[in-house]
Amino acid sequence: MSDKTSPDSHSPSSPAAPARAGNLNFILVCVFIDMLGIGLVVPVLPILIGDFVSGKDQQAFWYGIMAAVFGLLQFIFMPMLGAISDRVGRRPVLLYSMAGMGINFLATGWAPNLACLFIGRIIGGVSSASMSVASAYASDVSTPDNRAKSFGKIGAAFGLGFICGPMLGGLLGEINLHLPFYVAAGLSAANFIYGYFFVPESLQPGPRAPFTLARINPLAALLKLVRRVDIRGLVLAFGLMTFAQMMLNTTWVLYTHFRFDWTPRQNGIALFCVGLCAAVVQAGLLGILIKRFGEVRLSLLGMASGALTYLLYGLATQGWMMYALILCNLLAFAAGPALQGIISKSSNAGEQGELMGSLQSISSLGIIIMPLLGSMILGEVSHLPPQDWRIGSTFYLCAIMQALGIVVAWRYFKAQRQARLAVSTTK
């Protein structure tokens, strides 16, 4: 075990502690700028596709295809980049990701047709690794006991980007649907410059994990997670929760556009509320919630809150109800960091990049499957009257997946508790 996790490192007098906090602050700024740029285009891209196709069903179909292609490339490249970061360091991979996302935004903003939009999304898919590498960075500079808090801060930086990004993107999109992409490209360039000059390397000198074909195979990475009997239930629960989130992420804008006739500006305001809630919970309340409930109970309560909210999203008949539900769903923003914190404790420091990359690959796998499924369902119900309850079908499916995740996680935690009791009784 390295001295980063020694008891002395917790002491206020230890010289390592300030460096650890400083390094985390550096990466939080990078994540914020990165998410700010991504957030700019979220309320605009699905609407932009409508300019190149005819009919709501075609709009939903092509957006689903585009999102799935992006997810497929993320699925292939994210574990590769996570493993590369374990070998060469986090900083070079982060810089590569920032540069690639900038090119992606420029290509998408310039696109005169649907084919050029695809080119931009392809570039983005092969370079989008910032969240997995940032999570590994946070793990490098944290102790096992406070990793959940560090992941929560990463999530808060993510949320802060989405506080400002979608709101600004919605306002810019009202002027011109292409404008947010050019602004996002500028932010990516600024992020690259900041990362190059100010972000230090977090991976300590010494023996590093070898780079092998097995480690960069995305299916092998997932299979390795599934074969980990000690965390298999958690991985499955995390996957179900992530799949539900991916379904929401890829259908939200079109759903609200079809049902409530929302514009980019209104979706920007809604996503502003999402980012604000995420920041409040993950930056301000997460530590308090973990102390009050513990990571296990907090993850279950957060998933339960999310499942109920998904159901109510689908049943909502007025746009204002969506805002109210977002603000009432605070606990759901704590479930992901709590589960990540539990899972991260199962691996040593040298494998955190691979582990976080594999977990992010679950998200990418969800972005392959869920947009295709969600766009198909949304296209089928897009012709129904706005007040028809069936228009919320995608959210009902989200609620079912989340509920299954709760059952799986509860059974896993129950089995772990029984195993610990059995061991204690034999001593």
XYZ file of N, CA, C and O in Angstrom, residues 47-132:
344
model
N -32.973 19.333 -31.428
C -33.787 20.245 -32.233
C -33.106 20.525 -33.567
O -33.764 20.630 -34.609
N -31.773 20.645 -33.558
C -31.018 20.892 -34.784
C -31.233 19.773 -35.799
O -31.352 20.033 -36.999
N -31.296 18.550 -35.333
C -31.516 17.422 -36.243
C -32.849 17.581 -36.977
O -32.981 17.182 -38.141
N -33.834 18.177 -36.321
C -35.121 18.400 -36.964
C -35.035 19.275 -38.195
O -35.925 19.224 -39.062
N -33.964 20.091 -38.320
C -33.791 20.935 -39.504
C -33.393 20.132 -40.735
O -33.516 20.613 -41.864
N -32.903 18.903 -40.526
C -32.410 18.096 -41.635
C -33.325 16.923 -41.983
O -33.027 16.167 -42.902
N -34.419 16.751 -41.236
C -35.342 15.644 -41.490
C -36.770 16.178 -41.476
O -37.020 17.326 -41.114
N -37.712 15.324 -41.856
C -39.124 15.702 -41.843
C -39.894 14.755 -40.938
O -39.750 13.539 -41.035
N -40.686 15.295 -40.024
C -41.522 14.478 -39.154
C -40.869 14.195 -37.812
O -39.648 14.031 -37.709
N -41.703 14.133 -36.777
C -41.213 13.872 -35.428
C -40.609 12.480 -35.300
O -39.619 12.292 -34.583
N -41.211 11.496 -35.976
C -40.675 10.147 -35.863
C -39.278 10.054 -36.463
O -38.389 9.389 -35.926
N -39.027 10.755 -37.589
C -37.695 10.772 -38.191
C -36.700 11.527 -37.320
O -35.527 11.141 -37.220
N -37.153 12.591 -36.693
C -36.294 13.357 -35.798
C -35.844 12.481 -34.632
O -34.654 12.465 -34.265
N -36.784 11.762 -34.026
C -36.447 10.870 -32.914
C -35.538 9.741 -33.391
O -34.566 9.385 -32.708
N -35.825 9.184 -34.580
C -35.042 8.065 -35.099
C -33.583 8.459 -35.321
O -32.668 7.784 -34.854
N -33.360 9.570 -36.020
C -31.994 9.958 -36.354
C -31.224 10.451 -35.145
O -30.001 10.243 -35.051
N -31.914 11.076 -34.205
C -31.217 11.453 -32.980
C -30.792 10.206 -32.202
O -29.690 10.155 -31.641
N -31.658 9.201 -32.195
C -31.304 7.946 -31.535
C -30.107 7.282 -32.186
O -29.206 6.782 -31.505
N -30.078 7.267 -33.522
C -28.945 6.679 -34.240
C -27.660 7.439 -33.926
O -26.604 6.846 -33.659
N -27.730 8.756 -33.953
C -26.540 9.577 -33.715
C -26.016 9.383 -32.296
O -24.802 9.269 -32.074
N -26.915 9.357 -31.331
C -26.505 9.142 -29.949
C -25.919 7.748 -29.762
O -24.958 7.553 -29.008
N -26.478 6.752 -30.462
C -25.976 5.383 -30.353
C -24.579 5.252 -30.947
O -23.724 4.546 -30.399
N -24.317 5.922 -32.070
C -22.984 5.901 -32.669
C -21.971 6.531 -31.718
O -20.862 6.005 -31.519
N -22.337 7.649 -31.129
C -21.472 8.308 -30.148
C -21.185 7.354 -28.990
O -20.035 7.216 -28.539
N -22.226 6.673 -28.498
C -22.055 5.752 -27.381
C -21.207 4.551 -27.749
O -20.409 4.081 -26.933
N -21.358 4.044 -28.983
C -20.562 2.898 -29.423
C -19.076 3.240 -29.417
O -18.236 2.445 -28.952
N -18.741 4.417 -29.909
C -17.340 4.828 -29.938
C -16.814 5.076 -28.525
O -15.661 4.734 -28.221
N -17.633 5.653 -27.665
C -17.242 5.802 -26.259
C -16.986 4.437 -25.631
O -16.022 4.250 -24.890
N -17.855 3.489 -25.932
C -17.739 2.147 -25.370
C -16.416 1.503 -25.762
O -15.778 0.814 -24.962
N -15.980 1.738 -26.997
C -14.732 1.156 -27.489
C -13.518 1.893 -26.928
O -12.548 1.266 -26.484
N -13.570 3.214 -26.917
C -12.373 3.995 -26.610
C -12.216 4.365 -25.141
O -11.092 4.607 -24.692
N -13.299 4.417 -24.367
C -13.170 4.879 -22.987
C -12.318 3.954 -22.130
O -11.413 4.416 -21.422
N -12.541 2.615 -22.151
C -11.648 1.750 -21.359
C -10.213 1.785 -21.866
O -9.267 1.660 -21.085
N -10.042 1.963 -23.193
C -8.702 2.084 -23.744
C -7.988 3.301 -23.163
O -6.836 3.226 -22.715
N -8.682 4.432 -23.143
C -8.075 5.649 -22.631
C -7.872 5.581 -21.118
O -6.892 6.123 -20.590
N -8.789 4.907 -20.422
C -8.601 4.713 -18.987
C -7.373 3.873 -18.690
O -6.590 4.185 -17.790
N -7.171 2.782 -19.468
C -5.990 1.934 -19.284
C -4.717 2.670 -19.675
O -3.673 2.513 -19.035
N -4.797 3.473 -20.736
C -3.632 4.275 -21.141
C -3.251 5.242 -20.017
O -2.069 5.450 -19.725
N -4.262 5.821 -19.363
C -3.968 6.754 -18.270
C -3.307 6.050 -17.096
O -2.529 6.672 -16.359
N -3.600 4.762 -16.891
C -2.917 3.999 -15.841
C -1.439 3.804 -16.170
O -0.609 3.640 -15.273
N -1.126 3.836 -17.459
C 0.252 3.591 -17.902
C 1.059 4.877 -18.073
O 2.178 4.996 -17.572
N 0.491 5.852 -18.793
C 1.253 7.062 -19.128
C 0.902 8.242 -18.239
O 1.599 9.264 -18.262
N -0.169 8.135 -17.466
C -0.589 9.230 -16.602
C -1.927 9.800 -17.020
O -2.377 9.623 -18.155
N -2.566 10.486 -16.091
C -3.903 11.040 -16.362
C -3.828 12.284 -17.248
O -4.673 12.506 -18.103
N -2.820 13.122 -17.025
C -2.755 14.422 -17.676
C -2.733 14.343 -19.203
O -3.506 15.053 -19.870
N -1.872 13.504 -19.829
C -1.861 13.456 -21.295
C -3.202 13.030 -21.888
O -3.619 13.539 -22.932
N -3.869 12.092 -21.224
C -5.149 11.609 -21.743
C -6.219 12.693 -21.610
O -7.064 12.865 -22.502
N -6.191 13.431 -20.519
C -7.138 14.533 -20.358
C -6.945 15.591 -21.449
O -7.922 16.096 -22.014
N -5.700 15.923 -21.771
C -5.429 16.917 -22.813
C -5.910 16.429 -24.177
O -6.486 17.194 -24.959
N -5.692 15.149 -24.458
C -6.185 14.571 -25.714
C -7.707 14.704 -25.799
O -8.265 15.086 -26.837
N -8.378 14.391 -24.694
C -9.836 14.454 -24.679
C -10.337 15.876 -24.909
O -11.291 16.099 -25.661
N -9.701 16.837 -24.273
C -10.120 18.240 -24.429
C -9.964 18.704 -25.873
O -10.850 19.374 -26.425
N -8.846 18.353 -26.502
C -8.613 18.759 -27.889
C -9.632 18.105 -28.826
O -10.189 18.756 -29.721
N -9.891 16.832 -28.611
C -10.846 16.129 -29.463
C -12.250 16.672 -29.358
O -12.957 16.808 -30.364
N -12.670 17.015 -28.142
C -14.013 17.567 -27.973
C -14.146 18.929 -28.643
O -15.195 19.281 -29.185
N -13.067 19.712 -28.627
C -13.111 21.003 -29.317
C -13.323 20.841 -30.813
O -14.130 21.560 -31.420
N -12.613 19.885 -31.415
C -12.786 19.611 -32.848
C -14.195 19.105 -33.126
O -14.825 19.463 -34.133
N -14.716 18.275 -32.219
C -16.082 17.755 -32.348
C -17.100 18.891 -32.407
O -17.974 18.918 -33.282
N -16.984 19.849 -31.496
C -17.946 20.957 -31.460
C -17.849 21.820 -32.718
O -18.870 22.257 -33.257
N -16.621 22.069 -33.185
C -16.452 22.863 -34.408
C -17.101 22.172 -35.597
O -17.820 22.801 -36.390
N -16.858 20.865 -35.738
C -17.409 20.121 -36.870
C -18.931 20.080 -36.822
O -19.607 20.210 -37.848
N -19.489 19.928 -35.629
C -20.946 19.870 -35.494
C -21.583 21.227 -35.759
O -22.618 21.326 -36.418
N -20.962 22.288 -35.261
C -21.509 23.622 -35.488
C -21.481 24.030 -36.949
O -22.376 24.721 -37.436
N -20.459 23.612 -37.657
C -20.318 23.955 -39.072
C -21.233 23.123 -39.965
O -21.576 23.537 -41.078
N -21.685 21.957 -39.486
C -22.358 20.955 -40.313
C -23.512 21.531 -41.128
O -24.450 22.088 -40.555
N -23.461 21.366 -42.465
C -24.565 21.825 -43.308
C -25.604 20.735 -43.568
O -26.636 21.005 -44.175
N -25.307 19.499 -43.116
C -26.233 18.391 -43.365
C -26.047 17.323 -42.287
O -25.164 17.416 -41.428
N -26.894 16.298 -42.375
C -26.889 15.251 -41.357
C -25.593 14.465 -41.349
O -25.089 14.062 -40.290
N -24.997 14.238 -42.526
C -23.757 13.469 -42.611
C -22.624 14.161 -41.848
O -21.835 13.513 -41.152
N -22.552 15.476 -41.969
C -21.503 16.212 -41.262
C -21.738 16.219 -39.754
O -20.779 16.244 -38.977
N -23.000 16.184 -39.348
C -23.278 16.042 -37.920
C -22.697 14.735 -37.389
O -22.135 14.682 -36.288
N -22.809 13.672 -38.197
C -22.269 12.381 -37.802
C -20.759 12.444 -37.640
O -20.191 11.840 -36.722
N -20.083 13.151 -38.532
C -18.626 13.263 -38.447
C -18.216 13.898 -37.116
O -17.297 13.425 -36.440
N -18.918 14.962 -36.745
C -18.621 15.605 -35.474
C -18.832 14.678 -34.298
O -18.001 14.620 -33.372
N -19.917 13.915 -34.306
C -20.190 13.012 -33.187
C -19.185 11.866 -33.133
O -18.855 11.359 -32.056
N -18.691 11.434 -34.285
C -17.662 10.388 -34.317
C -16.389 10.888 -33.645
O -15.777 10.190 -32.823
N -15.981 12.098 -33.988
C -14.784 12.677 -33.369
C -14.973 12.790 -31.855
O -14.073 12.471 -31.069
N -16.158 13.228 -31.445
C -16.436 13.335 -30.014
C -16.404 11.990 -29.309
O -15.893 11.871 -28.194
N -16.937 10.969 -29.958
C -16.987 9.645 -29.345
C -15.618 9.046 -29.083
O -15.392 8.407 -28.051
N -14.660 9.254 -30.009
C -13.328 8.653 -29.850
C -12.455 9.452 -28.885
O -11.379 8.976 -28.499
N -12.886 10.636 -28.490
C -12.058 11.456 -27.602
C -12.725 11.779 -26.272
O -12.138 12.474 -25.446
N -13.922 11.253 -26.050
C -14.662 11.596 -24.834
C -14.283 10.644 -23.705
O -14.884 9.590 -23.536
N -13.265 11.032 -22.947
C -12.814 10.200 -21.827
C -12.634 11.003 -20.557
O -12.102 10.506 -19.574
N -13.075 12.242 -20.569
C -12.745 13.131 -19.455
C -13.312 12.645 -18.128
O -12.641 12.725 -17.096
N -14.540 12.111 -18.123
C -15.150 11.739 -16.847
C -14.475 10.519 -16.231
O -14.230 10.474 -15.023
N -14.136 9.494 -17.037
C -13.492 8.309 -16.480
C -12.101 8.632 -15.969
O -11.697 8.193 -14.888
